[in-house]
Structures are given as C-alpha cells and as structure tokens.
PDB file of C-alpha atoms in Angstrom:
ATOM      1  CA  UNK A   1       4.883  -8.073  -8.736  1.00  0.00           C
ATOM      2  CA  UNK A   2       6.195  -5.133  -6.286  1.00  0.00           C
ATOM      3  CA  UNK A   3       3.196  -4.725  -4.506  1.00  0.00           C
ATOM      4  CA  UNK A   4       2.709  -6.172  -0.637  1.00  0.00           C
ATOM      5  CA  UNK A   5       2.648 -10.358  -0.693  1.00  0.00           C
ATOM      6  CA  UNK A   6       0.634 -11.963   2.025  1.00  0.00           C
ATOM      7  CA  UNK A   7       0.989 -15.571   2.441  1.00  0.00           C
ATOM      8  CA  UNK A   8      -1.048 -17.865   3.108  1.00  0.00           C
ATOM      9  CA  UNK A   9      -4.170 -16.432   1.807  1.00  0.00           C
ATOM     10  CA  UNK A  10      -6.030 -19.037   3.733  1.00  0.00           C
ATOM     11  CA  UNK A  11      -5.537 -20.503   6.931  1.00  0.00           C
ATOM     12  CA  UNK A  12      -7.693 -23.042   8.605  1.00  0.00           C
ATOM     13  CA  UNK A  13      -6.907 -24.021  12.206  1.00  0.00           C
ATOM     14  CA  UNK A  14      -8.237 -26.310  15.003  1.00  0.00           C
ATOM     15  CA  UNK A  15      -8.391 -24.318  18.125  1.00  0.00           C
ATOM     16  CA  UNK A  16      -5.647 -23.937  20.338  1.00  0.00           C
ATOM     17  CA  UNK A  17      -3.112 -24.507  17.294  1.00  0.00           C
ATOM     18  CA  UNK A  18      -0.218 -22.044  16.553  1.00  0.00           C
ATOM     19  CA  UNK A  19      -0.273 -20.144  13.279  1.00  0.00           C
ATOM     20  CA  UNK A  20       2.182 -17.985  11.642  1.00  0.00           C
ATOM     21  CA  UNK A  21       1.262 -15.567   8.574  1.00  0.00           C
ATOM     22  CA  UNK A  22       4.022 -13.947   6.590  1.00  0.00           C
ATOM     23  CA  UNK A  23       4.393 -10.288   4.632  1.00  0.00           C
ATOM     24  CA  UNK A  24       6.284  -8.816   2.168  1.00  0.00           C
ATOM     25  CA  UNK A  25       5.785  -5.236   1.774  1.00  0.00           C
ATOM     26  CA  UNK A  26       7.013  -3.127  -1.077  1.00  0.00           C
ATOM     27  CA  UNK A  27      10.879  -3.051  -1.273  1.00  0.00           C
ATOM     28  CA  UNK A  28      12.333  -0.050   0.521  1.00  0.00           C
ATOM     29  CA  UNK A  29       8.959   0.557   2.019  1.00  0.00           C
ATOM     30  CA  UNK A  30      10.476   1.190   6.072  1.00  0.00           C
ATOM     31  CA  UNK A  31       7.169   1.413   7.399  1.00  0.00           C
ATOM     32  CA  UNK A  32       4.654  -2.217   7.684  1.00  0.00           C
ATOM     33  CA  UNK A  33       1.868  -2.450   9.516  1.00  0.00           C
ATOM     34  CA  UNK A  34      -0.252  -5.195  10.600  1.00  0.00           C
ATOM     35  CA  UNK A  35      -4.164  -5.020  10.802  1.00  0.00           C
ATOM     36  CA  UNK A  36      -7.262  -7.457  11.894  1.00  0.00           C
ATOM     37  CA  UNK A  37     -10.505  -6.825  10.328  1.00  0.00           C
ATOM     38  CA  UNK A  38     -13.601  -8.864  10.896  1.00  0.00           C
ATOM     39  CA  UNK A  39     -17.126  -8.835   9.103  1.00  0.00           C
ATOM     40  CA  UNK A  40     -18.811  -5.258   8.861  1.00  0.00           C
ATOM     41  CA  UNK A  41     -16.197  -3.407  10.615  1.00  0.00           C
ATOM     42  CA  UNK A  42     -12.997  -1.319   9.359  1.00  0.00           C
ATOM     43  CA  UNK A  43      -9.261  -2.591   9.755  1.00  0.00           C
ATOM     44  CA  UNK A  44      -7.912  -2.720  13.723  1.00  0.00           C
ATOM     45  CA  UNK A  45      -4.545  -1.769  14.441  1.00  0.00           C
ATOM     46  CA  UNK A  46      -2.530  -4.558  15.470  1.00  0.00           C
ATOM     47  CA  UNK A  47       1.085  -3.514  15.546  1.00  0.00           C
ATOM     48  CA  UNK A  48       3.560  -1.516  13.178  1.00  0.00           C
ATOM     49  CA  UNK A  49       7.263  -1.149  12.588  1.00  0.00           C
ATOM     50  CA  UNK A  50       9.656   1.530  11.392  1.00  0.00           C
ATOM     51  CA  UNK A  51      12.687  -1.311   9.568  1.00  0.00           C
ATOM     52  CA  UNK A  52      13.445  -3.732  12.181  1.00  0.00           C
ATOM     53  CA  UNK A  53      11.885  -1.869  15.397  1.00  0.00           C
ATOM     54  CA  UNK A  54       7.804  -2.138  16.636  1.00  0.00           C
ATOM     55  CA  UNK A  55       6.965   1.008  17.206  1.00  0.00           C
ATOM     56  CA  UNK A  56       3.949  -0.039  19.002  1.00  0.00           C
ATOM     57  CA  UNK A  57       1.838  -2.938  19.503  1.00  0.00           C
ATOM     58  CA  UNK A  58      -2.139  -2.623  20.419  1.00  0.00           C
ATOM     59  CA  UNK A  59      -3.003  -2.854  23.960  1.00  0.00           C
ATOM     60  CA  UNK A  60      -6.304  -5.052  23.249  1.00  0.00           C
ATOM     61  CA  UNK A  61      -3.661  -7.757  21.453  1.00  0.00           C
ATOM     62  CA  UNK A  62      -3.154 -10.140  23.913  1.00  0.00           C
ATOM     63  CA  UNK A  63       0.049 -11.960  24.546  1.00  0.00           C
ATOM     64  CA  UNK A  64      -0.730 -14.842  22.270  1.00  0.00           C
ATOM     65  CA  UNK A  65       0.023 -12.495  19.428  1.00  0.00           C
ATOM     66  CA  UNK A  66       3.715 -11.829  18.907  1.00  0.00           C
ATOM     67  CA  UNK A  67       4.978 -10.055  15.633  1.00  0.00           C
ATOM     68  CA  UNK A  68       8.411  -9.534  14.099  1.00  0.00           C
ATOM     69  CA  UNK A  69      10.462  -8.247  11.337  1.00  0.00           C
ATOM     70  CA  UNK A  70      13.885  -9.429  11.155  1.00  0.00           C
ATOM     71  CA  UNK A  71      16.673  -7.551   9.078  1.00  0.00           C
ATOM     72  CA  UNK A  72      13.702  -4.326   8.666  1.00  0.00           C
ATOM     73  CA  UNK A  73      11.974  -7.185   5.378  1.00  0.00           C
ATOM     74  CA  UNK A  74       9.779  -9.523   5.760  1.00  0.00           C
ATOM     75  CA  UNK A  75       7.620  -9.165   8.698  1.00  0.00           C
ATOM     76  CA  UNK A  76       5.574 -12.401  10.405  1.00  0.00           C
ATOM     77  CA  UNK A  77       2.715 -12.571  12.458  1.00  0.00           C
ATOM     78  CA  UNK A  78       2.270 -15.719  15.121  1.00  0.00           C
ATOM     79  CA  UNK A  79      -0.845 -16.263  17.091  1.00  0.00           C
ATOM     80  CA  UNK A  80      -0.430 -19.127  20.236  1.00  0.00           C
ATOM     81  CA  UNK A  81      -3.070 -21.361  21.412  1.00  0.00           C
ATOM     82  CA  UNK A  82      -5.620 -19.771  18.867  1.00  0.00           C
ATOM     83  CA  UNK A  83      -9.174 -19.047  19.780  1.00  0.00           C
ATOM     84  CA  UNK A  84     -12.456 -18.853  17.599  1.00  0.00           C
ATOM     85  CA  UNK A  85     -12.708 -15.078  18.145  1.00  0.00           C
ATOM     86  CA  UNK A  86      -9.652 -14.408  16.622  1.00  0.00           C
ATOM     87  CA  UNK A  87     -11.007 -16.023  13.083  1.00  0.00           C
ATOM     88  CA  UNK A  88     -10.676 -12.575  10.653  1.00  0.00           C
ATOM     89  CA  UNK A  89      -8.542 -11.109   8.020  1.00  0.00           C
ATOM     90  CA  UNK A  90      -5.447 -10.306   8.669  1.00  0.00           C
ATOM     91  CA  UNK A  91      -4.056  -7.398   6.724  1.00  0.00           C
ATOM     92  CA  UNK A  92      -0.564  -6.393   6.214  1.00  0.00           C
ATOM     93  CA  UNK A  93       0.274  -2.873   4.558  1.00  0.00           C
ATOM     94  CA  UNK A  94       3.478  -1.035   4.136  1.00  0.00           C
ATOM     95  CA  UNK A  95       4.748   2.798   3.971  1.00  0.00           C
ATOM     96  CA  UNK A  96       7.396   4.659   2.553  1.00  0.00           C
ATOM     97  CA  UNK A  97       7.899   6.263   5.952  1.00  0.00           C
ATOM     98  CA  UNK A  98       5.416   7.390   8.802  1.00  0.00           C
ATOM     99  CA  UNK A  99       2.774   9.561   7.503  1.00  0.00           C
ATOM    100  CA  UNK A 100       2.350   8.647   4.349  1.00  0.00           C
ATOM    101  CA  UNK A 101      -0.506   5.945   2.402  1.00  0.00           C
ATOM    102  CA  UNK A 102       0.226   2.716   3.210  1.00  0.00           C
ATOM    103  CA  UNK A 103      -0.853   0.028   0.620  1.00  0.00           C
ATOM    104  CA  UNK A 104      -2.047  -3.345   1.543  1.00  0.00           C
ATOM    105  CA  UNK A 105      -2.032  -6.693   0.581  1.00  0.00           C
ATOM    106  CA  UNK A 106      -4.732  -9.300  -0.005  1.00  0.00           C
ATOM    107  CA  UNK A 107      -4.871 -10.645   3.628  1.00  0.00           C
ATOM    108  CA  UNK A 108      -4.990 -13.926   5.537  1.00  0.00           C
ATOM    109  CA  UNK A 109      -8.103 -15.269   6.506  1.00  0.00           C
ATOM    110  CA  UNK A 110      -8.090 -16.994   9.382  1.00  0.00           C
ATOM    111  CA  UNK A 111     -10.893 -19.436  10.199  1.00  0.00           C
ATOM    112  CA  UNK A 112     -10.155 -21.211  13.768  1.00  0.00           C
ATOM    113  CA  UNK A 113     -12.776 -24.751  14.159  1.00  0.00           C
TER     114      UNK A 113
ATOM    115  CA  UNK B   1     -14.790   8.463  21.533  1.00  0.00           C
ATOM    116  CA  UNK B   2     -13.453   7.123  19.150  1.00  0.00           C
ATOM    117  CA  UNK B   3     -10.630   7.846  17.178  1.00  0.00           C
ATOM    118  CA  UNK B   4     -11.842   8.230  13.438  1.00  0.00           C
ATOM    119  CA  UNK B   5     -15.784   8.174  13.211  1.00  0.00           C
ATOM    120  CA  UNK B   6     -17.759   7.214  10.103  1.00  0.00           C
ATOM    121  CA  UNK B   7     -21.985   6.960   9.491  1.00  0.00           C
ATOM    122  CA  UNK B   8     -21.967   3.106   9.220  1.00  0.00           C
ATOM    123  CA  UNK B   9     -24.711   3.044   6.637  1.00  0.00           C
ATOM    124  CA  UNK B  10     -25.087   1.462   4.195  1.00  0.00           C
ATOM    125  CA  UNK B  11     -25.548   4.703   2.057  1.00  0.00           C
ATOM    126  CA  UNK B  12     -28.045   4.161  -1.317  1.00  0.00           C
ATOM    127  CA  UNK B  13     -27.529   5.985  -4.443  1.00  0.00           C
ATOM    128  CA  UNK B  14     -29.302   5.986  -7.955  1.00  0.00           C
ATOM    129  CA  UNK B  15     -26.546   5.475 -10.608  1.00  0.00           C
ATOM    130  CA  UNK B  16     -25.156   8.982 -11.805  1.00  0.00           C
ATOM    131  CA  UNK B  17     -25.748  10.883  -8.476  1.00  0.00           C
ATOM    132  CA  UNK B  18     -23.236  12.222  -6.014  1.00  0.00           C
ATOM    133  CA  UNK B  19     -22.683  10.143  -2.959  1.00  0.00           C
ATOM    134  CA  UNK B  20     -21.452  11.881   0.149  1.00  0.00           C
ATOM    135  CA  UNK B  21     -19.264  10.213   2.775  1.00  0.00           C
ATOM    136  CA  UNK B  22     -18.316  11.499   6.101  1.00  0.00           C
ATOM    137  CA  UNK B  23     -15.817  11.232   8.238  1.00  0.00           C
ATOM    138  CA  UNK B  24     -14.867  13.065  11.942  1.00  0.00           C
ATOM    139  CA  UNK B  25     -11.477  12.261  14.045  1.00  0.00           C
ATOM    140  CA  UNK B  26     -10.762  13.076  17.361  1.00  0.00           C
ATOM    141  CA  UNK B  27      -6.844  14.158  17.362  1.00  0.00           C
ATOM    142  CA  UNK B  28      -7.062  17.850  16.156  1.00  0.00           C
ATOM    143  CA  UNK B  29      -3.109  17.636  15.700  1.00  0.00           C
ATOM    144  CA  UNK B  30      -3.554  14.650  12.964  1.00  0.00           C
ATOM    145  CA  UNK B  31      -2.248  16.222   9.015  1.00  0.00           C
ATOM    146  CA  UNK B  32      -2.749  13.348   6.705  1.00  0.00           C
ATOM    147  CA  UNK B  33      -5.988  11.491   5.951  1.00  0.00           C
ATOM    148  CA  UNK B  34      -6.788   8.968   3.334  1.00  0.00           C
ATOM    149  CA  UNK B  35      -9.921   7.421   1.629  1.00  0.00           C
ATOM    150  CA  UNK B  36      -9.883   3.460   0.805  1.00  0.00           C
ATOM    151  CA  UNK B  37     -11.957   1.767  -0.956  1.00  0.00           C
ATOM    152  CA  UNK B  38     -12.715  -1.944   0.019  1.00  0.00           C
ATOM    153  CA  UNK B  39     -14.627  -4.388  -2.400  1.00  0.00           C
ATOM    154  CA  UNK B  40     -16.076  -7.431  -0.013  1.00  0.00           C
ATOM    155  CA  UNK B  41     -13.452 -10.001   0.495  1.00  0.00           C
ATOM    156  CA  UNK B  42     -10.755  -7.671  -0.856  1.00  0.00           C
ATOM    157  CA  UNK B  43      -7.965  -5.912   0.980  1.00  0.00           C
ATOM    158  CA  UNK B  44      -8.539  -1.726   1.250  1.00  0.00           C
ATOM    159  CA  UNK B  45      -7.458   0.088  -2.104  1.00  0.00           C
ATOM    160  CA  UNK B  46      -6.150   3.846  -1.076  1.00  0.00           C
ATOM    161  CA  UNK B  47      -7.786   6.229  -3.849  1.00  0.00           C
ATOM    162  CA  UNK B  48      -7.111   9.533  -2.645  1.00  0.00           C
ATOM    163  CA  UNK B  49      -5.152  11.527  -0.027  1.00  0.00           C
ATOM    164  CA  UNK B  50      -5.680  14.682   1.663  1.00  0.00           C
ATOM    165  CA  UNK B  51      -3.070  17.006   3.696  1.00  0.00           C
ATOM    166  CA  UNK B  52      -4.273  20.581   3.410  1.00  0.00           C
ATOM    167  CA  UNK B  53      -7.963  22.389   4.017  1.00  0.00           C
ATOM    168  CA  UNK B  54      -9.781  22.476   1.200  1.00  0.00           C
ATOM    169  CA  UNK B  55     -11.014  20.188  -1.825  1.00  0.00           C
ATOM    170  CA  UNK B  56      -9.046  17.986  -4.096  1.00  0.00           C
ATOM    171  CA  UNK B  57     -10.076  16.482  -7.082  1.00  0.00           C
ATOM    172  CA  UNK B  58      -9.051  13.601  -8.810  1.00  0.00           C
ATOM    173  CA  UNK B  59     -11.666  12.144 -11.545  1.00  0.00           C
ATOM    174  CA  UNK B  60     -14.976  11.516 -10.426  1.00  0.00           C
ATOM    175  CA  UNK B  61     -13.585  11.473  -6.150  1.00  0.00           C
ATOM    176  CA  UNK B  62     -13.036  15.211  -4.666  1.00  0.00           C
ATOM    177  CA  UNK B  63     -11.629  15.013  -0.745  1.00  0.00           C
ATOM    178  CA  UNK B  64     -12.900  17.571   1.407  1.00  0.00           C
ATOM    179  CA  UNK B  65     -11.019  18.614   4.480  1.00  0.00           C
ATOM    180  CA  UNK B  66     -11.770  21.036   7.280  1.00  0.00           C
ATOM    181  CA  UNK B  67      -9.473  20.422  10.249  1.00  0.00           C
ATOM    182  CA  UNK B  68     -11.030  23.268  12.433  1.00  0.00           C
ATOM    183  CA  UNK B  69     -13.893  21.161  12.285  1.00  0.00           C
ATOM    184  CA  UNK B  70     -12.219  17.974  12.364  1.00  0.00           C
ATOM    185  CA  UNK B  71     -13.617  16.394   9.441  1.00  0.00           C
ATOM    186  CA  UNK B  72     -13.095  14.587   6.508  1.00  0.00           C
ATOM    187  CA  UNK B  73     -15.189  13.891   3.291  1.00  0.00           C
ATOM    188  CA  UNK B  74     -15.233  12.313  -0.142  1.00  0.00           C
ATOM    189  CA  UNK B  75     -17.950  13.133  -2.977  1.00  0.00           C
ATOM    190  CA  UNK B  76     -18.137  10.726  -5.363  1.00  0.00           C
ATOM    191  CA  UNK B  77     -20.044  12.102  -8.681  1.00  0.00           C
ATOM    192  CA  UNK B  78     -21.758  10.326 -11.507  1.00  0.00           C
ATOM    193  CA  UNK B  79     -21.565   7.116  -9.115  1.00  0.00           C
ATOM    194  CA  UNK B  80     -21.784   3.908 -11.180  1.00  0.00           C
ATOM    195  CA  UNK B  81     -22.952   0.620  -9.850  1.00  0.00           C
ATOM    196  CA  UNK B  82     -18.749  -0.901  -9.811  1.00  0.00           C
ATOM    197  CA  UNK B  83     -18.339   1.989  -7.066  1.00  0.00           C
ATOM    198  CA  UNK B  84     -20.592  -0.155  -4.622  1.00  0.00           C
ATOM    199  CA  UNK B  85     -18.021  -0.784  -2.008  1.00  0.00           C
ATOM    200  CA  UNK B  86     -17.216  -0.178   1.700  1.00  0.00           C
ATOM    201  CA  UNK B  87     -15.481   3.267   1.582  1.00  0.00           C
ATOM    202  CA  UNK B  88     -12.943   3.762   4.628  1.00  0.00           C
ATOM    203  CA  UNK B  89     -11.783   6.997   5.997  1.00  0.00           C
ATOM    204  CA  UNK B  90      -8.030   6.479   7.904  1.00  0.00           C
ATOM    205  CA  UNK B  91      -5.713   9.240   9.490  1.00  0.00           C
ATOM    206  CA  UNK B  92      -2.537   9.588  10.525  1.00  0.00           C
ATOM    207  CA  UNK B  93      -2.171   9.503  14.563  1.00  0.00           C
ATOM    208  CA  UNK B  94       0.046   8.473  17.209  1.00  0.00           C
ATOM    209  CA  UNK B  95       2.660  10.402  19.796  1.00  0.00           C
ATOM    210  CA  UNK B  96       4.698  10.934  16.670  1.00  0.00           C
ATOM    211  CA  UNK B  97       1.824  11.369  14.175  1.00  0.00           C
ATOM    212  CA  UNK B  98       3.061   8.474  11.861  1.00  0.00           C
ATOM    213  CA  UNK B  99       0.270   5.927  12.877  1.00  0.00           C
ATOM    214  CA  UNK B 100      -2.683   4.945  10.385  1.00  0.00           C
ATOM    215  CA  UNK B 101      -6.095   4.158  11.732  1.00  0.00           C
ATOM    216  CA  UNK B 102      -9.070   3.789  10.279  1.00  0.00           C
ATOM    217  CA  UNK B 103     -12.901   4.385  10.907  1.00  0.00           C
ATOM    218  CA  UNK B 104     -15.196   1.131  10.495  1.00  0.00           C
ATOM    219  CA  UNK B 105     -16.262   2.433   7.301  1.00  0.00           C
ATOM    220  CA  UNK B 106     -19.360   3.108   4.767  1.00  0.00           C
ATOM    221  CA  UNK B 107     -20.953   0.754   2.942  1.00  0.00           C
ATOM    222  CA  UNK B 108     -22.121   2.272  -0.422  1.00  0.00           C
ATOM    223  CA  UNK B 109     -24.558   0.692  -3.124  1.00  0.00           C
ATOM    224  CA  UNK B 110     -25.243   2.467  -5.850  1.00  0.00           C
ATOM    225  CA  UNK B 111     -28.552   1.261  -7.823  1.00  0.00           C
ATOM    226  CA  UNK B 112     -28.853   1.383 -11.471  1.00  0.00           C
TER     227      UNK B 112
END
C-alpha cells in the first residue's frame, strides 16, 4: 500500500495522559500536513512541513501539541496532559510539493474519558 | 471572515438531478482549489482540482472557477444516492501560497 498510513486508528485516553499518533505519507511526498476535524465541521489546520522543516504551526494549537518529522519521513503528532475538547480525528495528508492535492489518510480518533 | 466559506446545508437532491455546491475564499491571490469528498467516519477523498477560470469536467463532477469573483463550485449531475457525502471545498493559501485549508463543508443527500 503507497498511500498515507495513520497509526493508531483508535486512541482512547484518560485525561491528562500523553498521546502520540504517527504518519506515513506517500514516499517522496515533501509536503505532510496535519489536520483536526471534529463532528459537523471541515478539517482544521494544525501544522505542516516541507521534508524535515514546519513551515508553520496554528496559532489556536496550544503548547501541549508538539509535532515532528525527523529525517523529512515519518511525521508524529504528541498531545501533553490531554483534555476532553481535544477528542476528534486527527488527519494526516501529504503533497508532492506546496500547492498541489494533498491525499489523506484514515485518521486517528481520539476519544479523551 | 473566514478563509474558505461553504453553505453548511445539508443540501437535498432527488436521485438523477444536478446538485450545486458553493464555495467563496477570501485570499484573491490563492491559484489552486480542490473538491473532497468525505463519507462519515472516513478521511476526505480529493476528486477534482481546479487552477484556471473556467469549467472542468471529469465524469459526472464539472469544477467551476471564477477568481474575480472569488468563488468556487462543483455540479454534480445525474446524482445517485452513493454520492451522499460531506463535499469539502479547500484552497491553497499562506505567505507562500503552498498552504491547504478547507471550508467546513456541505453535507449532501441525495434521495432516491
């Protein structure tokens, strides 16, 4: 499979618990974003990176969330001391380069108790 | 304002008509726009993409862009019932124009 690997696809998490999601996007894809969608609304930007470098990271993420992508692969996501509003999807999609359809894969959900 | 505006719905169609979804976005220097489609509990599937003013047509989808107006669009003809889905318009925005957003998207049911 070539497409964009998520893992887990489930998380369940006692509040105030660390988790950390992981994302593979589609070899030689440069370009991987990171999204959070909840019920009814469309995907939030969360952060992206052009190979090893974020570009950018969201001003309404607070400093729980911290992201990386080591070596310009595999990219992680890790959220401190989680909180029960930040139970969603999390959606990871990747580019070619900048400007161009980024493809996703199937998501974490996150469900913080 | 926000940056990429969609009617929320949801929109109802009989089977076989033409649904119309809209789409407005605030950066007038933004050149690429997409169309996902996202089944519920699924991840967002990119079906079409649109750079230039005009229509595009691919199967039953045809993209319409003006960017003097700022808007986006996607007719869907013949709909069937398996293209009941949250439909989500995303551009390309950002200092260097290589950022994707997206609008909060359309939920479409089409009734057989």
């Amino acid at each position: 499979d070539t497409g964009v690997s998520q893992d887990p696809r489930h998380k369940i998490t006692k509040r105030g618990q660390n988790v950390t999601f992981r994302c593979d996007p589609i070899s030689e894809h440069n370009r991987l974003y990171w999204y959070r969608q909840t019920l009814g609304q469309g995907p939030e930007f969360l952060t992206y990176f052009q190979n090893e470098a974020q570009l950018e990271k969201s001003r309404l993420l607070s400093d729980r969330f911290s992201a990386e992508r080591p070596k310009g692969s595999f990219s992680t996501l890790e959220i401190q001391r989680t909180e029960q509003g930040d139970s969603a999807m999390y959606l990871c999609a990747s580019s070619l380069r900048g400007a161009t359809e980024a493809f996703f894969g199937q998501g974490t959900r996150l469900t913080v108790v | 304002q926000k940056e990429v505006e969609q009617n929320s719905g949801p929109l109802s169609v009989p089977e076989g008509a033409i649904a119309s979804l809209n789409c407005t976005y605030s950066d007038r220097g933004s050149q690429s726009f997409f169309w996902y489609r996202q089944y519920s509990g699924k991840s967002p599937e990119l079906i079409m993409s649109i750079y230039s003013n005009g229509d595009k047509e691919d199967g039953r989808f045809t993209a319409q862009l003006n960017k003097a107006s700022q808007y986006v669009s996607l007719l869907i003809r013949d709909s069937q019932p398996s293209d009941s889905a949250t439909y989500l318009c995303a551009v390309i925005v950002g200092t260097s124009y290589d950022k994707v957003i997206f609008g909060p998207g359309t939920s479409l049911s089409v009734i057989p």
